[in-house]
Tab-separated table of C-alpha atoms and ligand atoms in Angstrom:
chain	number	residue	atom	x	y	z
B	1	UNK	CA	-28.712	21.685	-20.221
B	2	UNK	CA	-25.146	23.204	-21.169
B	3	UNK	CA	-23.636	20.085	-22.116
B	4	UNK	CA	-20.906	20.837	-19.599
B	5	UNK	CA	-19.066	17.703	-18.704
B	6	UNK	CA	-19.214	18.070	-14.211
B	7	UNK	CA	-15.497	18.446	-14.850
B	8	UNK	CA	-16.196	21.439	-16.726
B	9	UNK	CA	-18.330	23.112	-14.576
B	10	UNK	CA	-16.040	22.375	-11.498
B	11	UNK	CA	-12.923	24.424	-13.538
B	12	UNK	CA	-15.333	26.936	-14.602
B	13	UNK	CA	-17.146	27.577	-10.800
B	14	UNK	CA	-13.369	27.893	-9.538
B	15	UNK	CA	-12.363	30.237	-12.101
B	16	UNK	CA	-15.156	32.271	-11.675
B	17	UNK	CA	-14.709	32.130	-7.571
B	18	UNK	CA	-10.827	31.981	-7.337
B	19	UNK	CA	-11.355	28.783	-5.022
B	20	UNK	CA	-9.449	25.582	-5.683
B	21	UNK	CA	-11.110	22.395	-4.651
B	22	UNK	CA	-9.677	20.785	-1.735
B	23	UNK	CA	-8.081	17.955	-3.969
B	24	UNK	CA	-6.550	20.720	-6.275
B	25	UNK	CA	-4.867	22.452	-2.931
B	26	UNK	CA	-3.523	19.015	-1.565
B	27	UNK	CA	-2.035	18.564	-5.210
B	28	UNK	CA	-0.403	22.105	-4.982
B	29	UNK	CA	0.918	21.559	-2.047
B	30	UNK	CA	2.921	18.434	-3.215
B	31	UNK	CA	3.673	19.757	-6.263
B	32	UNK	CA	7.077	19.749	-5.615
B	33	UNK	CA	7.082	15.780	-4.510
B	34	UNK	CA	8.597	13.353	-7.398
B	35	UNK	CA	7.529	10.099	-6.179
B	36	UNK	CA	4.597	9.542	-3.910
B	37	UNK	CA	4.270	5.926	-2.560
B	38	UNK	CA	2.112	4.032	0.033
B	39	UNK	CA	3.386	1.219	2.278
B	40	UNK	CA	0.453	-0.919	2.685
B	41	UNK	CA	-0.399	-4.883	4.002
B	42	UNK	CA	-3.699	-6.376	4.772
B	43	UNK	CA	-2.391	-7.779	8.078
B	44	UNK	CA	-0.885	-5.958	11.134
B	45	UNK	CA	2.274	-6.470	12.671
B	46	UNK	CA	4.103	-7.655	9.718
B	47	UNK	CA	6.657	-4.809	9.637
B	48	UNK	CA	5.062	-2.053	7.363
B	49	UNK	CA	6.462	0.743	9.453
B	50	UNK	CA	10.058	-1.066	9.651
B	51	UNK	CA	9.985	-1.285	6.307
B	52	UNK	CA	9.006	2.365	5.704
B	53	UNK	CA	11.246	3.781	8.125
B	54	UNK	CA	14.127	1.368	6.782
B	55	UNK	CA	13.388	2.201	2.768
B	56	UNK	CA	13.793	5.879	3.795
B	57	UNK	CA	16.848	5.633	5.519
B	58	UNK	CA	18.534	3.687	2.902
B	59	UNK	CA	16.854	5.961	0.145
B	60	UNK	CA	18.577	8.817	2.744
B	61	UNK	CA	21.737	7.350	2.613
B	62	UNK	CA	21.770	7.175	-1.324
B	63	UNK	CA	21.342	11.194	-0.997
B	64	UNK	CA	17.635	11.396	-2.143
B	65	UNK	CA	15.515	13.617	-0.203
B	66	UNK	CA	12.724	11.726	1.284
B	67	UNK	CA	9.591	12.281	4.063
B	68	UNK	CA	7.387	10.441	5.382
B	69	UNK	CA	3.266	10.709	6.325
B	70	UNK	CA	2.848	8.970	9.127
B	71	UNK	CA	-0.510	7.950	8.120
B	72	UNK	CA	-1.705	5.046	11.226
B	73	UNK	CA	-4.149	7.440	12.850
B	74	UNK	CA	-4.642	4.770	15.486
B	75	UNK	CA	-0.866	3.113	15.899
B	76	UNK	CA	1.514	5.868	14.586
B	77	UNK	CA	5.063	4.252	14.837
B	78	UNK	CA	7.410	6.273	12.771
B	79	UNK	CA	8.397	8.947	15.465
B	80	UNK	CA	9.884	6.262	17.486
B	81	UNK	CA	11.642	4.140	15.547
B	82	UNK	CA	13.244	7.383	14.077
B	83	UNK	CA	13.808	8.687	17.258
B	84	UNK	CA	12.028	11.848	17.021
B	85	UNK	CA	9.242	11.224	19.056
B	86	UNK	CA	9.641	14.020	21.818
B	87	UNK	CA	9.586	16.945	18.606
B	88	UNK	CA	7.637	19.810	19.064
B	89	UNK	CA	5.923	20.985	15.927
B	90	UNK	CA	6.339	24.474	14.512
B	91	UNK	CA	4.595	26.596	12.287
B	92	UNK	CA	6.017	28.812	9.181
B	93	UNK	CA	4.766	32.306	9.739
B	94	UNK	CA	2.392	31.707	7.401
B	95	UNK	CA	0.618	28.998	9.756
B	96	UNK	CA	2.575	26.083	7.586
B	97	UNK	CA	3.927	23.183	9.403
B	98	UNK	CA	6.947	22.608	9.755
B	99	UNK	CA	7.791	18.700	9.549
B	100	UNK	CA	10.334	17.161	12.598
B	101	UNK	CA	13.336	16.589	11.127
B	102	UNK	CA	14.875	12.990	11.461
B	103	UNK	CA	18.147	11.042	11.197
B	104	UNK	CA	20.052	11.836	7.490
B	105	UNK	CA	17.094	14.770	6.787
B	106	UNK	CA	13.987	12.419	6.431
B	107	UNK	CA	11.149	14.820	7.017
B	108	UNK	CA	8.601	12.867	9.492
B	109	UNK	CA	4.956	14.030	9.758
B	110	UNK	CA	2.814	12.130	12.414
B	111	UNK	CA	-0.479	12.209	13.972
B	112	UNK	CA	1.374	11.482	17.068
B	113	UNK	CA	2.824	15.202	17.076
B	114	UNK	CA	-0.914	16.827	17.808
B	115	UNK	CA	-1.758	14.119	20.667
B	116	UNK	CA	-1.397	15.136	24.389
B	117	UNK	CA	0.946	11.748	25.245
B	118	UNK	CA	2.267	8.974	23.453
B	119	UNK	CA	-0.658	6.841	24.979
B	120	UNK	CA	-3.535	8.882	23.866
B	121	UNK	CA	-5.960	6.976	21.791
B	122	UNK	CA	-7.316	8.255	19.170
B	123	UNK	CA	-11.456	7.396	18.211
B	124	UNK	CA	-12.330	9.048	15.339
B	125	UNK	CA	-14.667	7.692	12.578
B	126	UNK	CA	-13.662	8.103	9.044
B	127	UNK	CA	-14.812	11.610	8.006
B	128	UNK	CA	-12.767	12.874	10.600
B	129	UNK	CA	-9.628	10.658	9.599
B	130	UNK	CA	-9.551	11.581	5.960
B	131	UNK	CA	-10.417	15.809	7.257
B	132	UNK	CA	-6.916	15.307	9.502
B	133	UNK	CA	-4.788	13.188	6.356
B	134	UNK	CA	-6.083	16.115	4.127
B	135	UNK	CA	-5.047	19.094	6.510
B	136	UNK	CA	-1.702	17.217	7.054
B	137	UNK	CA	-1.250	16.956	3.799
B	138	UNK	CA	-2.332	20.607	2.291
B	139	UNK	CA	-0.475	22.347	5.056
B	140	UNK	CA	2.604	20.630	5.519
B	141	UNK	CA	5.422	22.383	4.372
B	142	UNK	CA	7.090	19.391	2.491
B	143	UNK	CA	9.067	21.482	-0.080
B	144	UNK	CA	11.207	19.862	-2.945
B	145	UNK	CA	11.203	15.662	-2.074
B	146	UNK	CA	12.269	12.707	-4.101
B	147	UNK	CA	9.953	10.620	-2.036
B	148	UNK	CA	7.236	10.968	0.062
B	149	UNK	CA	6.319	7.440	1.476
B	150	UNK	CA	3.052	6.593	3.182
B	151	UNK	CA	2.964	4.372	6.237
B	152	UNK	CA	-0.571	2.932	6.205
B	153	UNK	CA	-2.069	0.903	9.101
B	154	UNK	CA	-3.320	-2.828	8.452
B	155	UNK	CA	-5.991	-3.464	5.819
B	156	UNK	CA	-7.994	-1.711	3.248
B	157	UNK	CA	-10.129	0.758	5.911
B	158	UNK	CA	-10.297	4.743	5.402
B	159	UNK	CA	-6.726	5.763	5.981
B	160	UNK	CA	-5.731	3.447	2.669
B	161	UNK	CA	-8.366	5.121	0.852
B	162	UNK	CA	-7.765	8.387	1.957
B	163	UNK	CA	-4.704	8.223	0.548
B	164	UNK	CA	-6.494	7.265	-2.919
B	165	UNK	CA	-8.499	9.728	-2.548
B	166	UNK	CA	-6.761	12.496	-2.248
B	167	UNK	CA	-3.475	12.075	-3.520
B	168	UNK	CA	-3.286	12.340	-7.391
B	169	UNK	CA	-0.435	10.522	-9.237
B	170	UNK	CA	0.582	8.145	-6.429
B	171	UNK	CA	3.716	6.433	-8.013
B	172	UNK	CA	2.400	3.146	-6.116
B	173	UNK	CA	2.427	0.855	-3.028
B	174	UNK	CA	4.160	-1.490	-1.747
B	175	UNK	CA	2.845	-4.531	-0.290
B	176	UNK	CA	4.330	-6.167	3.029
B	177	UNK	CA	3.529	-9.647	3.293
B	178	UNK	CA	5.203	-12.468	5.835
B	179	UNK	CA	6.052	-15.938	4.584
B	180	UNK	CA	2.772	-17.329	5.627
B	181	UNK	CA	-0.061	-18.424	3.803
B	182	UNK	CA	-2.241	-16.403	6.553
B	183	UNK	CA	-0.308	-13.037	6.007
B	184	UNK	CA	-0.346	-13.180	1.661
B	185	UNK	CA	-4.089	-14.013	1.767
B	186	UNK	CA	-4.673	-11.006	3.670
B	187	UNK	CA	-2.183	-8.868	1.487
B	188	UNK	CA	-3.998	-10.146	-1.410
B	189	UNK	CA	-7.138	-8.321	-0.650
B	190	UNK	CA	-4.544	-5.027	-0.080
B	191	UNK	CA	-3.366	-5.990	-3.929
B	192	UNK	CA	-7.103	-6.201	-5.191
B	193	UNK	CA	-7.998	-3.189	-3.303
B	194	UNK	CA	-5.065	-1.177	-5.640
B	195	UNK	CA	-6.234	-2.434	-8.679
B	196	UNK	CA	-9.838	-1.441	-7.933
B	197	UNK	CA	-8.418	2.056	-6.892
B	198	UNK	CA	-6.218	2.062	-9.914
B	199	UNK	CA	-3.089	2.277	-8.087
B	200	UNK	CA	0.308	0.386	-9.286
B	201	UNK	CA	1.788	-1.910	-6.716
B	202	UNK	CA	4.885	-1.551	-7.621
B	203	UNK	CA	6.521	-4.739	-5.728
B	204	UNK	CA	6.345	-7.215	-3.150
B	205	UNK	CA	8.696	-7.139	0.494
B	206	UNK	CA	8.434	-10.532	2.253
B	207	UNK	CA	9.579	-9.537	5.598
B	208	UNK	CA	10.573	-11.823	8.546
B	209	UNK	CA	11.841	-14.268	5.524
B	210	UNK	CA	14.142	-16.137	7.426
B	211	UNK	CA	16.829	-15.738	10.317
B	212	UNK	CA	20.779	-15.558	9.969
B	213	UNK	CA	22.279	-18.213	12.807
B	214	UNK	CA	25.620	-17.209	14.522
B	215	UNK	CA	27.072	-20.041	12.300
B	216	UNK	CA	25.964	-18.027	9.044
B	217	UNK	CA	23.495	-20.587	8.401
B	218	UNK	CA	20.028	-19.182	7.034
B	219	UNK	CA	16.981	-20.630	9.121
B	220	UNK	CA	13.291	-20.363	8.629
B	221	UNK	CA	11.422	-19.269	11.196
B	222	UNK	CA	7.687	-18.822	9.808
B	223	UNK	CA	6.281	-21.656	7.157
B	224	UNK	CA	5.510	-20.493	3.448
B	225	UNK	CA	7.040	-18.475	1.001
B	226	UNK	CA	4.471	-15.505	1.128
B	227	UNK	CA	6.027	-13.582	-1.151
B	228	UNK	CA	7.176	-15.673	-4.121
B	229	UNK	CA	3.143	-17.147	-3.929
B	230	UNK	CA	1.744	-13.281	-4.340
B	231	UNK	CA	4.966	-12.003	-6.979
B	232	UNK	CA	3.649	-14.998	-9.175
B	233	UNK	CA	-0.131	-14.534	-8.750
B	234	UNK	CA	-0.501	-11.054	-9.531
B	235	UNK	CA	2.561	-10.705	-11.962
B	236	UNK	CA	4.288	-8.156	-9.385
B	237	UNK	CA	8.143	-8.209	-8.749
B	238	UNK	CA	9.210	-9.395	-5.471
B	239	UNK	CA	11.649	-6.576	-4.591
B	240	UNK	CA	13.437	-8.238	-1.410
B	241	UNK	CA	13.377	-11.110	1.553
B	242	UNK	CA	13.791	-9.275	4.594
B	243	UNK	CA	15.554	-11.604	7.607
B	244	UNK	CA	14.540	-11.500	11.221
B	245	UNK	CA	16.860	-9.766	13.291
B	246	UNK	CA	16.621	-9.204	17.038
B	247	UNK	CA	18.302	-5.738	16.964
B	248	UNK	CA	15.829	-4.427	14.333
B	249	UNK	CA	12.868	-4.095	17.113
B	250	UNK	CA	15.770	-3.194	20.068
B	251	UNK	CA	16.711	-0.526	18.017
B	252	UNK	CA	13.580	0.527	16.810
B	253	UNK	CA	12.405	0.688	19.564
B	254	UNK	CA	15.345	3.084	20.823
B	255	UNK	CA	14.963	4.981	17.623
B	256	UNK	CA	17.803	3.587	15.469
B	257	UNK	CA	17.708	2.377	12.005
B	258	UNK	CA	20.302	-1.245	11.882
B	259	UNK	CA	21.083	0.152	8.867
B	260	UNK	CA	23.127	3.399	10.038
B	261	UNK	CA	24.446	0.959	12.920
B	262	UNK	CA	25.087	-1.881	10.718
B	263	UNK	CA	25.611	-1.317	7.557
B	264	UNK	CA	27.182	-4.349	6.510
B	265	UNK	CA	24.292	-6.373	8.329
B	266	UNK	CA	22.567	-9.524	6.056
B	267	UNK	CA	19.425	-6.824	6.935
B	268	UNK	CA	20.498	-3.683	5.897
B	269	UNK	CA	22.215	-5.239	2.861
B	270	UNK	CA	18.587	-5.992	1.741
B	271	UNK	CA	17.186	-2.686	2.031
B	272	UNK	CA	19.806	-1.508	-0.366
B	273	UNK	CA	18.766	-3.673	-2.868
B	274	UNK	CA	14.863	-3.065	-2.157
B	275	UNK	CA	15.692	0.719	-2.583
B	276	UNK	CA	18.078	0.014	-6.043
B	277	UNK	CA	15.394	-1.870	-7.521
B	278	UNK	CA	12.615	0.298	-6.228
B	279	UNK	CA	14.697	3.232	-8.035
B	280	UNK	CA	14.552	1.125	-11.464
B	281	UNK	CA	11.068	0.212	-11.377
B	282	UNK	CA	9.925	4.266	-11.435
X	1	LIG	N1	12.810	-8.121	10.052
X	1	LIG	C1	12.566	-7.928	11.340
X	1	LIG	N2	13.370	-8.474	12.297
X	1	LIG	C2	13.099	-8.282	13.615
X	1	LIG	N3	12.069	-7.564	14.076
X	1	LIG	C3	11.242	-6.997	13.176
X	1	LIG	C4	11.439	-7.147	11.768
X	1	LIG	N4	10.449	-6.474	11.126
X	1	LIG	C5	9.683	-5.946	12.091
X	1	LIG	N5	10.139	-6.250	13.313
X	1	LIG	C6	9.548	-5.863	14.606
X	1	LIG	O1	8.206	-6.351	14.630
X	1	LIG	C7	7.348	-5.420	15.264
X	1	LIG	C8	6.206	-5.058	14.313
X	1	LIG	O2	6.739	-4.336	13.214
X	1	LIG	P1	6.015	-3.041	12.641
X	1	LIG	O3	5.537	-2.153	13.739
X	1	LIG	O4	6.933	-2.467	11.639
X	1	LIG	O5	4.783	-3.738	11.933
X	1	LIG	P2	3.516	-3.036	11.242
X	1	LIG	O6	3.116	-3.909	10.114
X	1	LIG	O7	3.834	-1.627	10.922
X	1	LIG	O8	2.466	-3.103	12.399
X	1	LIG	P3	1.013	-2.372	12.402
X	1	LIG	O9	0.129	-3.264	11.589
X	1	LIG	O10	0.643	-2.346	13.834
X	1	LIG	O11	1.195	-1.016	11.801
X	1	LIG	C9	8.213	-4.209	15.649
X	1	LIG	O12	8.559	-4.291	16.998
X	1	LIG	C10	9.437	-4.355	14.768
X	1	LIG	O13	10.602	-3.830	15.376
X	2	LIG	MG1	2.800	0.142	11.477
């Protein structure tokens, strides 16, 4: 026995064969990436991808240079509420690809780019998921990127792993969670699953908080106060109550952001605070 440490032998087998482990080519390839961070939420439908899509357009509009991995395999939303949907692909000459360019420069990357329609299904078990996350990821031309957010689908399956996997130094995740008791229990497994893959979450969005009236009055549409109960239980700042507002899904579904057509919105206002405090917090 050498003694070698498997570490060891792993640097010393790619010395002597010029190869670079998979995880060591991903890393390369995002070497150029300051902050990496995941979007996750143990229950569906409680506005992960909004909130991705919105936190890069405001982090856009404060002049950072952001992407985003479309990382839902099975539900990939970020092409349409960006609006880049019908994008073709291209490759560098060196067989790189090229991400679709969205509104303000966000670079979008999306499984929904390599599928025949936009109602293809895709049924693929794990190994196959985490080969496609790690190919999109290694050959990707992301270049130089404040932040690279992840939009993960619901729970704590392969694509959320994946992404602890293979990505070294994520910055951390943040956890989407409605008002009700029945969306923080779920996101509380999501926060459990981070510590157990030793990944910060850095804070807490409560989305669909409440609802602006036409008489300025603020009115609660869902029971519980989802977020407060998980900032206080696991010690984790509580970066912003999102509001309901009807013209966040028309436009998103469109492919407009409320906060390039309403700035001043109760909404958008939030997302400039989520992305100020976000920006303190790393
Ligand atoms: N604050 C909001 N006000 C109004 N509509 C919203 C708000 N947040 C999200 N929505 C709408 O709710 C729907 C679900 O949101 P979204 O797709 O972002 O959820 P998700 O958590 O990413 O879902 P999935 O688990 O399927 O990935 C969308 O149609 C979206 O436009
Ligand atoms: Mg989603």
């Amino acid at each position: 026995m050498s003694g070698e440490s498997k570490e060891e032998v792993k640097r010393r087998l790619e010395g002597l064969f010029h190869v670079k482990s998979l995880e060591e080519q991903i890393n390369r390839n995002l070497r150029d990436v300051k902050y990496k961070i995941g979007v996750i939420s143990g229950k569906g439908g409680v506005g992960k991808s909004t909130v991705t899509a919105n936190i890069a357009v405001a982090l856009a509009l404060k002049g950072y240079k952001v992407a985003i991995f479309d990382s839902d395999f099975h539900g990939p939303s970020i092409p349409k509420m960006l609006g880049v949907m019908d994008r073709q692909i291209e490759l560098t000459p060196d067989k790189k690809i090229i991400p679709v360019e969205g509104p303000l420069g966000i670079k979008v990357i999306s499984i929904a780019y390599f599928l025949p329609d936009s109602t293809e299904a895709v049924i693929w078990r794990g190994p196959l998921k985490k080969k496609f996350f790690d190919d999109l990821a290694m050959y990707t031309q992301w270049g130089e990127l404040d932040y690279l957010l992840f939009d993960l689908p619901p729970g704590t399956g392969d694509e959320a792993l994946n992404l602890a996997q293979s990505i070294r130094d994520v910055t951390g995740l943040l956890a989407v969670t409605q008002p009700t008791e029945v969306s923080a229990l779920a996101v509380a497994k999501s926060i459990n699953f981070a510590t157990k893959v030793n990944i910060k979450v850095l804070g807490i969005i409560e989305n669909m908080s409440y609802f602006v009236c036409g008489d300025g009055k603020k009115y609660k549409i869902f029971h519980g106060d989802g977020g407060e109960y998980l900032s206080r239980q696991f010690n984790i700042p509580l970066l912003g109550k999102v509001p309901i507002d009807p013209r966040v899904a028309e436009y998103g579904d469109s492919g407009y952001s409320l906060l390039i057509k309403d700035p001043e919105s109760e909404f958008s206002k939030v997302f400039f605070e989520i992305v100020d405090r976000l920006s303190e917090l790393i």
